[in-house]
Amino acid sequence: MGKRHETIGIKQTIRFDWMQKTVNLLMAGLDQKAVRQELHDYLSEKKGSGAEEERGKTSRSQAVNILMNIWVSPDQELLLFRDAALTFLREHPSLELAAHWAMISAAYPFWFNVARQTGRLLALQDQVTHKQISTRLKEQYGDRETVSRYARYVIRSFVAWGVLKDLQVKGCYGKNPVLKIEDARSAGLIFESALLATPEAKIPMGLLLNNPAFFPFQVPVVTGDSISRSYDRIELIRYGLDDELLKLYSA
């Protein structure tokens, strides 16, 4: 599906208010050049990344590039999804966490994979560590120092977004209360993000309903039929007796 699945990309902590600011500028009708300049001005007033222990100066240009790649000028194959996410935000402002989570997961699948490993560990225990998460990620991305370092930026972003919390022991994190998603249309948005974050662009329905990458959310029990009816970009495939698979039509 493209280089998105091969690159790590998240090279610093991304704060939730930066995502909100980007969307607000986009919804206000500013063009790409104007949004980029406004983001530079906005971040120039911020000190650091919002993660207390982050070392060194935040690269403002790097942060702006990441934000632009997520919401303003994503890959061509993400444009329809971006537009759907903007519509979702207008209709469901109380679920903005889900919209931002979906968009960053699609644009940067590394985020999705860090979330998946985090959720897997939290399903087994009450707290997780950076070391545990990065060890699992290295099985997928290789034993590179950059994997551990960039995983830390994503984990710190999870804390900045309020889906994880720092515990007393440094490098240990606990889970915060989840956001409840109540209908198929809303669930479809994060399901589509998972499909976009997966190279094969197809996932069994059971794995979507219980996907550990959605650990910040309470996902409703919905059927493949309801998702495919709500989303014209998602196709339902039945196999076996009662098994269902969701895939992107373009895949």
Short mmCIF file of N, CA, C and O in Angstrom, two decimals, residues 122-231:
data_model
loop_
_atom_site.label_atom_id
_atom_site.label_comp_id
_atom_site.label_asym_id
_atom_site.label_seq_id
_atom_site.Cartn_x
_atom_site.Cartn_y
_atom_site.Cartn_z
N LEU A 122 -1.52 -4.53 28.15
CA LEU A 122 -2.50 -4.07 29.14
C LEU A 122 -3.63 -5.07 29.32
O LEU A 122 -4.31 -5.08 30.35
N ALA A 123 -3.86 -5.92 28.34
CA ALA A 123 -4.87 -6.97 28.47
C ALA A 123 -4.41 -8.07 29.42
O ALA A 123 -5.22 -8.84 29.94
N LEU A 124 -3.09 -8.12 29.65
CA LEU A 124 -2.52 -9.17 30.49
C LEU A 124 -2.11 -8.67 31.87
O LEU A 124 -1.97 -9.46 32.80
N GLN A 125 -1.90 -7.37 31.97
CA GLN A 125 -1.38 -6.80 33.22
C GLN A 125 -1.87 -5.38 33.39
O GLN A 125 -2.38 -4.77 32.46
N ASP A 126 -1.71 -4.85 34.61
CA ASP A 126 -2.24 -3.53 34.94
C ASP A 126 -1.34 -2.40 34.49
O ASP A 126 -1.78 -1.25 34.40
N GLN A 127 -0.09 -2.67 34.23
CA GLN A 127 0.83 -1.63 33.81
C GLN A 127 1.79 -2.17 32.76
O GLN A 127 1.98 -3.38 32.63
N VAL A 128 2.37 -1.26 32.00
CA VAL A 128 3.31 -1.63 30.96
C VAL A 128 4.56 -0.78 31.09
O VAL A 128 4.54 0.29 31.69
N THR A 129 5.63 -1.25 30.50
CA THR A 129 6.86 -0.48 30.49
C THR A 129 7.30 -0.22 29.06
O THR A 129 6.94 -0.95 28.14
N HIS A 130 8.09 0.82 28.92
CA HIS A 130 8.65 1.13 27.60
C HIS A 130 9.47 -0.05 27.08
O HIS A 130 9.40 -0.40 25.89
N LYS A 131 10.21 -0.69 27.94
CA LYS A 131 11.05 -1.81 27.52
C LYS A 131 10.21 -2.96 26.98
O LYS A 131 10.55 -3.56 25.96
N GLN A 132 9.10 -3.27 27.65
CA GLN A 132 8.24 -4.35 27.19
C GLN A 132 7.67 -4.06 25.80
O GLN A 132 7.62 -4.93 24.94
N ILE A 133 7.23 -2.83 25.62
CA ILE A 133 6.64 -2.45 24.33
C ILE A 133 7.68 -2.47 23.22
O ILE A 133 7.46 -3.03 22.14
N SER A 134 8.83 -1.87 23.47
CA SER A 134 9.86 -1.79 22.43
C SER A 134 10.42 -3.16 22.08
O SER A 134 10.76 -3.43 20.93
N THR A 135 10.49 -4.06 23.07
CA THR A 135 10.96 -5.43 22.79
C THR A 135 10.04 -6.11 21.79
O THR A 135 10.50 -6.78 20.85
N ARG A 136 8.75 -5.94 21.95
CA ARG A 136 7.79 -6.55 21.02
C ARG A 136 7.86 -5.88 19.66
O ARG A 136 7.72 -6.55 18.62
N LEU A 137 8.07 -4.59 19.64
CA LEU A 137 8.14 -3.87 18.36
C LEU A 137 9.36 -4.29 17.54
O LEU A 137 9.31 -4.34 16.31
N LYS A 138 10.45 -4.59 18.23
CA LYS A 138 11.67 -4.97 17.54
C LYS A 138 11.50 -6.30 16.80
O LYS A 138 12.21 -6.58 15.84
N GLU A 139 10.55 -7.12 17.25
CA GLU A 139 10.27 -8.37 16.54
C GLU A 139 9.67 -8.08 15.17
O GLU A 139 9.79 -8.87 14.24
N GLN A 140 9.02 -6.92 15.04
CA GLN A 140 8.40 -6.54 13.78
C GLN A 140 9.31 -5.66 12.93
O GLN A 140 9.41 -5.85 11.71
N TYR A 141 9.98 -4.68 13.57
CA TYR A 141 10.75 -3.69 12.83
C TYR A 141 12.26 -3.96 12.83
O TYR A 141 13.00 -3.26 12.15
N GLY A 142 12.68 -4.95 13.59
CA GLY A 142 14.11 -5.21 13.68
C GLY A 142 14.70 -4.59 14.93
O GLY A 142 14.16 -3.63 15.49
N ASP A 143 15.82 -5.13 15.34
CA ASP A 143 16.46 -4.68 16.58
C ASP A 143 17.31 -3.45 16.32
O ASP A 143 18.54 -3.51 16.28
N ARG A 144 16.61 -2.35 16.11
CA ARG A 144 17.29 -1.08 15.85
C ARG A 144 17.08 -0.12 17.00
O ARG A 144 16.01 -0.09 17.62
N GLU A 145 18.06 0.70 17.30
CA GLU A 145 17.94 1.67 18.37
C GLU A 145 16.82 2.67 18.08
O GLU A 145 16.14 3.13 18.99
N THR A 146 16.62 2.98 16.80
CA THR A 146 15.58 3.94 16.45
C THR A 146 14.19 3.43 16.82
O THR A 146 13.31 4.22 17.14
N VAL A 147 13.98 2.11 16.79
CA VAL A 147 12.68 1.55 17.14
C VAL A 147 12.35 1.88 18.59
O VAL A 147 11.25 2.34 18.92
N SER A 148 13.31 1.65 19.48
CA SER A 148 13.09 1.94 20.90
C SER A 148 12.90 3.43 21.14
O SER A 148 12.02 3.84 21.90
N ARG A 149 13.72 4.25 20.48
CA ARG A 149 13.64 5.70 20.70
C ARG A 149 12.32 6.26 20.18
O ARG A 149 11.65 7.03 20.88
N TYR A 150 11.91 5.87 18.97
CA TYR A 150 10.68 6.41 18.41
C TYR A 150 9.45 5.83 19.10
O TYR A 150 8.42 6.50 19.17
N ALA A 151 9.56 4.60 19.60
CA ALA A 151 8.46 4.05 20.39
C ALA A 151 8.23 4.89 21.64
O ALA A 151 7.08 5.11 22.06
N ARG A 152 9.30 5.36 22.19
CA ARG A 152 9.18 6.21 23.39
C ARG A 152 8.43 7.49 23.07
O ARG A 152 7.61 7.96 23.87
N TYR A 153 8.66 8.07 21.90
CA TYR A 153 7.94 9.28 21.52
C TYR A 153 6.44 9.00 21.40
O TYR A 153 5.61 9.83 21.81
N VAL A 154 6.10 7.86 20.84
CA VAL A 154 4.68 7.52 20.71
C VAL A 154 4.07 7.27 22.08
O VAL A 154 2.95 7.74 22.36
N ILE A 155 4.78 6.56 22.94
CA ILE A 155 4.26 6.31 24.29
C ILE A 155 4.07 7.62 25.04
O ILE A 155 3.05 7.82 25.73
N ARG A 156 5.03 8.53 24.91
CA ARG A 156 4.88 9.84 25.56
C ARG A 156 3.70 10.61 24.96
O ARG A 156 3.02 11.37 25.65
N SER A 157 3.44 10.39 23.69
CA SER A 157 2.26 10.99 23.07
C SER A 157 0.99 10.41 23.69
O SER A 157 0.02 11.13 23.94
N PHE A 158 0.98 9.10 23.94
CA PHE A 158 -0.17 8.48 24.58
C PHE A 158 -0.44 9.14 25.93
O PHE A 158 -1.60 9.38 26.30
N VAL A 159 0.62 9.44 26.66
CA VAL A 159 0.46 10.12 27.96
C VAL A 159 -0.07 11.54 27.74
O VAL A 159 -0.98 11.99 28.44
N ALA A 160 0.51 12.24 26.76
CA ALA A 160 0.07 13.61 26.47
C ALA A 160 -1.39 13.64 26.02
O ALA A 160 -2.10 14.62 26.27
N TRP A 161 -1.85 12.58 25.37
CA TRP A 161 -3.24 12.51 24.91
C TRP A 161 -4.18 12.03 26.02
O TRP A 161 -5.40 12.04 25.85
N GLY A 162 -3.62 11.57 27.13
CA GLY A 162 -4.44 11.15 28.26
C GLY A 162 -4.94 9.72 28.21
O GLY A 162 -5.80 9.34 29.00
N VAL A 163 -4.38 8.90 27.32
CA VAL A 163 -4.83 7.50 27.25
C VAL A 163 -3.95 6.59 28.10
O VAL A 163 -4.34 5.47 28.43
N LEU A 164 -2.76 7.05 28.45
CA LEU A 164 -1.91 6.39 29.42
C LEU A 164 -1.54 7.40 30.50
O LEU A 164 -1.63 8.61 30.28
N LYS A 165 -1.13 6.90 31.64
CA LYS A 165 -0.69 7.78 32.71
C LYS A 165 0.65 7.28 33.26
O LYS A 165 0.94 6.08 33.28
N ASP A 166 1.48 8.22 33.68
CA ASP A 166 2.74 7.88 34.30
C ASP A 166 2.50 7.27 35.67
O ASP A 166 1.65 7.76 36.44
N LEU A 167 3.24 6.23 35.98
CA LEU A 167 3.21 5.65 37.31
C LEU A 167 4.45 6.10 38.08
O LEU A 167 5.32 6.79 37.54
N GLN A 168 4.53 5.71 39.33
CA GLN A 168 5.62 6.21 40.17
C GLN A 168 6.99 5.77 39.66
O GLN A 168 7.96 6.53 39.75
N VAL A 169 7.06 4.55 39.16
CA VAL A 169 8.33 4.06 38.62
C VAL A 169 8.52 4.61 37.22
O VAL A 169 7.65 4.45 36.36
N LYS A 170 9.64 5.26 36.96
CA LYS A 170 9.88 5.87 35.66
C LYS A 170 9.87 4.80 34.57
O LYS A 170 10.45 3.73 34.71
N GLY A 171 9.20 5.12 33.47
CA GLY A 171 9.11 4.19 32.37
C GLY A 171 7.99 3.19 32.49
O GLY A 171 7.83 2.33 31.62
N CYS A 172 7.18 3.33 33.55
CA CYS A 172 6.01 2.47 33.74
C CYS A 172 4.74 3.28 33.52
O CYS A 172 4.65 4.44 33.94
N TYR A 173 3.75 2.66 32.89
CA TYR A 173 2.54 3.38 32.53
C TYR A 173 1.30 2.55 32.86
O TYR A 173 1.30 1.32 32.75
N GLY A 174 0.24 3.25 33.25
CA GLY A 174 -1.04 2.63 33.49
C GLY A 174 -2.08 3.17 32.54
O GLY A 174 -1.88 4.20 31.88
N LYS A 175 -3.21 2.49 32.48
CA LYS A 175 -4.27 2.86 31.55
C LYS A 175 -5.24 3.82 32.20
O LYS A 175 -5.61 3.68 33.36
N ASN A 176 -5.69 4.80 31.44
CA ASN A 176 -6.72 5.73 31.88
C ASN A 176 -8.10 5.24 31.44
O ASN A 176 -8.20 4.32 30.62
N PRO A 177 -9.19 5.82 31.96
CA PRO A 177 -10.54 5.41 31.54
C PRO A 177 -10.70 5.51 30.02
O PRO A 177 -10.13 6.39 29.38
N VAL A 178 -11.50 4.61 29.47
CA VAL A 178 -11.67 4.54 28.02
C VAL A 178 -12.81 5.44 27.56
O VAL A 178 -13.67 5.86 28.35
N LEU A 179 -12.80 5.76 26.27
CA LEU A 179 -13.86 6.53 25.64
C LEU A 179 -14.84 5.55 24.99
O LEU A 179 -14.43 4.70 24.20
N LYS A 180 -16.10 5.70 25.32
CA LYS A 180 -17.10 4.77 24.80
C LYS A 180 -17.55 5.18 23.41
O LYS A 180 -17.94 6.31 23.16
N ILE A 181 -17.50 4.23 22.49
CA ILE A 181 -18.00 4.41 21.13
C ILE A 181 -19.27 3.57 21.01
O ILE A 181 -19.27 2.38 21.30
N GLU A 182 -20.37 4.18 20.57
CA GLU A 182 -21.67 3.53 20.74
C GLU A 182 -22.34 3.04 19.47
O GLU A 182 -23.31 2.30 19.55
N ASP A 183 -21.87 3.45 18.30
CA ASP A 183 -22.60 3.05 17.10
C ASP A 183 -21.66 2.56 16.02
O ASP A 183 -20.44 2.78 16.06
N ALA A 184 -22.23 1.88 15.02
CA ALA A 184 -21.45 1.27 13.95
C ALA A 184 -20.73 2.31 13.11
O ALA A 184 -19.60 2.09 12.67
N ARG A 185 -21.37 3.44 12.87
CA ARG A 185 -20.76 4.48 12.06
C ARG A 185 -19.48 4.99 12.71
O ARG A 185 -18.45 5.17 12.05
N SER A 186 -19.52 5.21 14.01
CA SER A 186 -18.34 5.68 14.73
C SER A 186 -17.27 4.60 14.80
O SER A 186 -16.08 4.87 14.63
N ALA A 187 -17.71 3.35 15.03
CA ALA A 187 -16.76 2.25 15.08
C ALA A 187 -16.09 2.06 13.72
O ALA A 187 -14.90 1.73 13.63
N GLY A 188 -16.85 2.29 12.66
CA GLY A 188 -16.32 2.11 11.32
C GLY A 188 -15.12 2.99 11.04
O GLY A 188 -14.22 2.60 10.28
N LEU A 189 -15.07 4.17 11.64
CA LEU A 189 -13.96 5.08 11.40
C LEU A 189 -12.65 4.48 11.91
O LEU A 189 -11.65 4.48 11.20
N ILE A 190 -12.67 3.96 13.14
CA ILE A 190 -11.43 3.40 13.65
C ILE A 190 -11.14 2.04 13.01
O ILE A 190 -9.98 1.67 12.87
N PHE A 191 -12.18 1.32 12.58
CA PHE A 191 -11.95 0.08 11.86
C PHE A 191 -11.24 0.36 10.53
O PHE A 191 -10.31 -0.34 10.15
N GLU A 192 -11.70 1.39 9.83
CA GLU A 192 -11.06 1.73 8.56
C GLU A 192 -9.62 2.17 8.78
O GLU A 192 -8.74 1.85 7.98
N SER A 193 -9.37 2.87 9.87
CA SER A 193 -7.99 3.28 10.16
C SER A 193 -7.10 2.06 10.37
O SER A 193 -5.94 2.04 9.95
N ALA A 194 -7.65 1.02 11.02
CA ALA A 194 -6.88 -0.20 11.23
C ALA A 194 -6.59 -0.89 9.90
O ALA A 194 -5.47 -1.39 9.67
N LEU A 195 -7.56 -0.89 9.00
CA LEU A 195 -7.34 -1.48 7.68
C LEU A 195 -6.28 -0.70 6.90
O LEU A 195 -5.44 -1.29 6.22
N LEU A 196 -6.31 0.61 7.02
CA LEU A 196 -5.32 1.44 6.34
C LEU A 196 -3.93 1.28 6.95
O LEU A 196 -2.91 1.46 6.26
N ALA A 197 -3.89 0.96 8.23
CA ALA A 197 -2.60 0.80 8.92
C ALA A 197 -2.02 -0.60 8.71
O ALA A 197 -0.88 -0.86 9.10
N THR A 198 -2.80 -1.50 8.11
CA THR A 198 -2.39 -2.87 7.88
C THR A 198 -2.02 -3.06 6.42
O THR A 198 -2.82 -2.75 5.53
N PRO A 199 -0.82 -3.55 6.12
CA PRO A 199 -0.38 -3.67 4.71
C PRO A 199 -1.35 -4.45 3.84
O PRO A 199 -1.57 -4.09 2.68
N GLU A 200 -1.95 -5.51 4.39
CA GLU A 200 -2.87 -6.33 3.59
C GLU A 200 -4.23 -5.67 3.42
O GLU A 200 -5.03 -6.10 2.58
N ALA A 201 -4.54 -4.67 4.23
CA ALA A 201 -5.81 -3.94 4.18
C ALA A 201 -7.02 -4.84 4.39
O ALA A 201 -8.10 -4.57 3.87
N LYS A 202 -6.84 -5.90 5.16
CA LYS A 202 -7.97 -6.78 5.50
C LYS A 202 -7.71 -7.41 6.86
O LYS A 202 -6.58 -7.79 7.18
N ILE A 203 -8.79 -7.50 7.67
CA ILE A 203 -8.67 -8.01 9.03
C ILE A 203 -9.96 -8.77 9.35
O ILE A 203 -11.06 -8.29 9.06
N PRO A 204 -9.86 -9.95 9.97
CA PRO A 204 -11.06 -10.66 10.42
C PRO A 204 -11.87 -9.79 11.39
O PRO A 204 -11.31 -9.05 12.20
N MET A 205 -13.18 -9.88 11.28
CA MET A 205 -14.06 -9.05 12.10
C MET A 205 -13.79 -9.22 13.59
O MET A 205 -13.78 -8.26 14.36
N GLY A 206 -13.55 -10.46 14.01
CA GLY A 206 -13.29 -10.71 15.42
C GLY A 206 -12.06 -9.99 15.92
O GLY A 206 -12.03 -9.48 17.05
N LEU A 207 -11.03 -9.88 15.07
CA LEU A 207 -9.81 -9.19 15.46
C LEU A 207 -10.00 -7.67 15.48
O LEU A 207 -9.29 -6.96 16.19
N LEU A 208 -10.93 -7.18 14.69
CA LEU A 208 -11.23 -5.75 14.73
C LEU A 208 -11.98 -5.40 16.01
O LEU A 208 -11.69 -4.40 16.66
N LEU A 209 -12.95 -6.21 16.36
CA LEU A 209 -13.75 -5.93 17.56
C LEU A 209 -12.90 -5.96 18.83
O LEU A 209 -13.20 -5.27 19.79
N ASN A 210 -11.87 -6.77 18.80
CA ASN A 210 -11.02 -6.92 19.98
C ASN A 210 -9.58 -6.49 19.71
O ASN A 210 -8.65 -7.01 20.31
N ASN A 211 -9.42 -5.52 18.82
CA ASN A 211 -8.08 -5.10 18.45
C ASN A 211 -7.41 -4.35 19.60
O ASN A 211 -7.94 -3.33 20.06
N PRO A 212 -6.27 -4.81 20.07
CA PRO A 212 -5.61 -4.12 21.19
C PRO A 212 -5.15 -2.71 20.86
O PRO A 212 -4.91 -1.92 21.78
N ALA A 213 -5.05 -2.38 19.57
CA ALA A 213 -4.67 -1.02 19.20
C ALA A 213 -5.75 -0.01 19.56
O ALA A 213 -5.51 1.20 19.58
N PHE A 214 -6.95 -0.49 19.87
CA PHE A 214 -8.05 0.38 20.28
C PHE A 214 -8.18 0.44 21.80
O PHE A 214 -9.27 0.68 22.31
N PHE A 215 -7.10 0.21 22.51
CA PHE A 215 -7.19 0.15 23.97
C PHE A 215 -7.76 1.41 24.62
O PHE A 215 -8.32 1.33 25.71
N PRO A 216 -7.66 2.60 23.99
CA PRO A 216 -8.27 3.77 24.64
C PRO A 216 -9.79 3.84 24.51
O PRO A 216 -10.41 4.75 25.04
N PHE A 217 -10.39 2.87 23.80
CA PHE A 217 -11.82 2.95 23.48
C PHE A 217 -12.57 1.70 23.94
O PHE A 217 -12.01 0.62 24.02
N GLN A 218 -13.85 1.91 24.20
CA GLN A 218 -14.76 0.79 24.38
C GLN A 218 -15.53 0.64 23.08
O GLN A 218 -16.39 1.44 22.75
N VAL A 219 -15.18 -0.37 22.31
CA VAL A 219 -15.75 -0.57 20.98
C VAL A 219 -17.05 -1.35 21.10
O VAL A 219 -17.10 -2.38 21.78
N PRO A 220 -18.13 -0.93 20.44
CA PRO A 220 -19.40 -1.65 20.53
C PRO A 220 -19.35 -2.96 19.76
O PRO A 220 -18.54 -3.14 18.84
N VAL A 221 -20.20 -3.88 20.16
CA VAL A 221 -20.33 -5.14 19.42
C VAL A 221 -21.21 -4.86 18.21
O VAL A 221 -22.41 -4.65 18.33
N VAL A 222 -20.59 -4.84 17.05
CA VAL A 222 -21.30 -4.55 15.81
C VAL A 222 -21.05 -5.69 14.82
O VAL A 222 -20.13 -6.49 14.99
N THR A 223 -21.87 -5.77 13.81
CA THR A 223 -21.72 -6.81 12.80
C THR A 223 -20.97 -6.27 11.58
O THR A 223 -20.93 -5.07 11.34
N GLY A 224 -20.42 -7.20 10.82
CA GLY A 224 -19.79 -6.80 9.57
C GLY A 224 -20.77 -6.15 8.63
O GLY A 224 -20.43 -5.22 7.89
N ASP A 225 -22.02 -6.64 8.64
CA ASP A 225 -23.05 -6.05 7.78
C ASP A 225 -23.26 -4.58 8.11
O ASP A 225 -23.38 -3.74 7.22
N SER A 226 -23.35 -4.27 9.41
CA SER A 226 -23.61 -2.89 9.80
C SER A 226 -22.46 -1.98 9.42
O SER A 226 -22.67 -0.82 9.05
N ILE A 227 -21.24 -2.49 9.51
CA ILE A 227 -20.08 -1.68 9.12
C ILE A 227 -20.06 -1.46 7.61
O ILE A 227 -19.87 -0.33 7.13
N SER A 228 -20.26 -2.49 6.84
CA SER A 228 -20.21 -2.36 5.37
C SER A 228 -21.35 -1.48 4.86
O SER A 228 -21.20 -0.78 3.85
N ARG A 229 -22.51 -1.52 5.55
CA ARG A 229 -23.61 -0.64 5.14
C ARG A 229 -23.31 0.82 5.48
O ARG A 229 -23.73 1.73 4.76
N SER A 230 -22.59 1.04 6.56
CA SER A 230 -22.28 2.41 6.99
C SER A 230 -21.11 3.01 6.22
O SER A 230 -21.00 4.23 6.11
N TYR A 231 -20.23 2.14 5.69
CA TYR A 231 -19.02 2.61 5.03
C TYR A 231 -18.91 2.02 3.63
O TYR A 231 -18.75 0.80 3.50
#
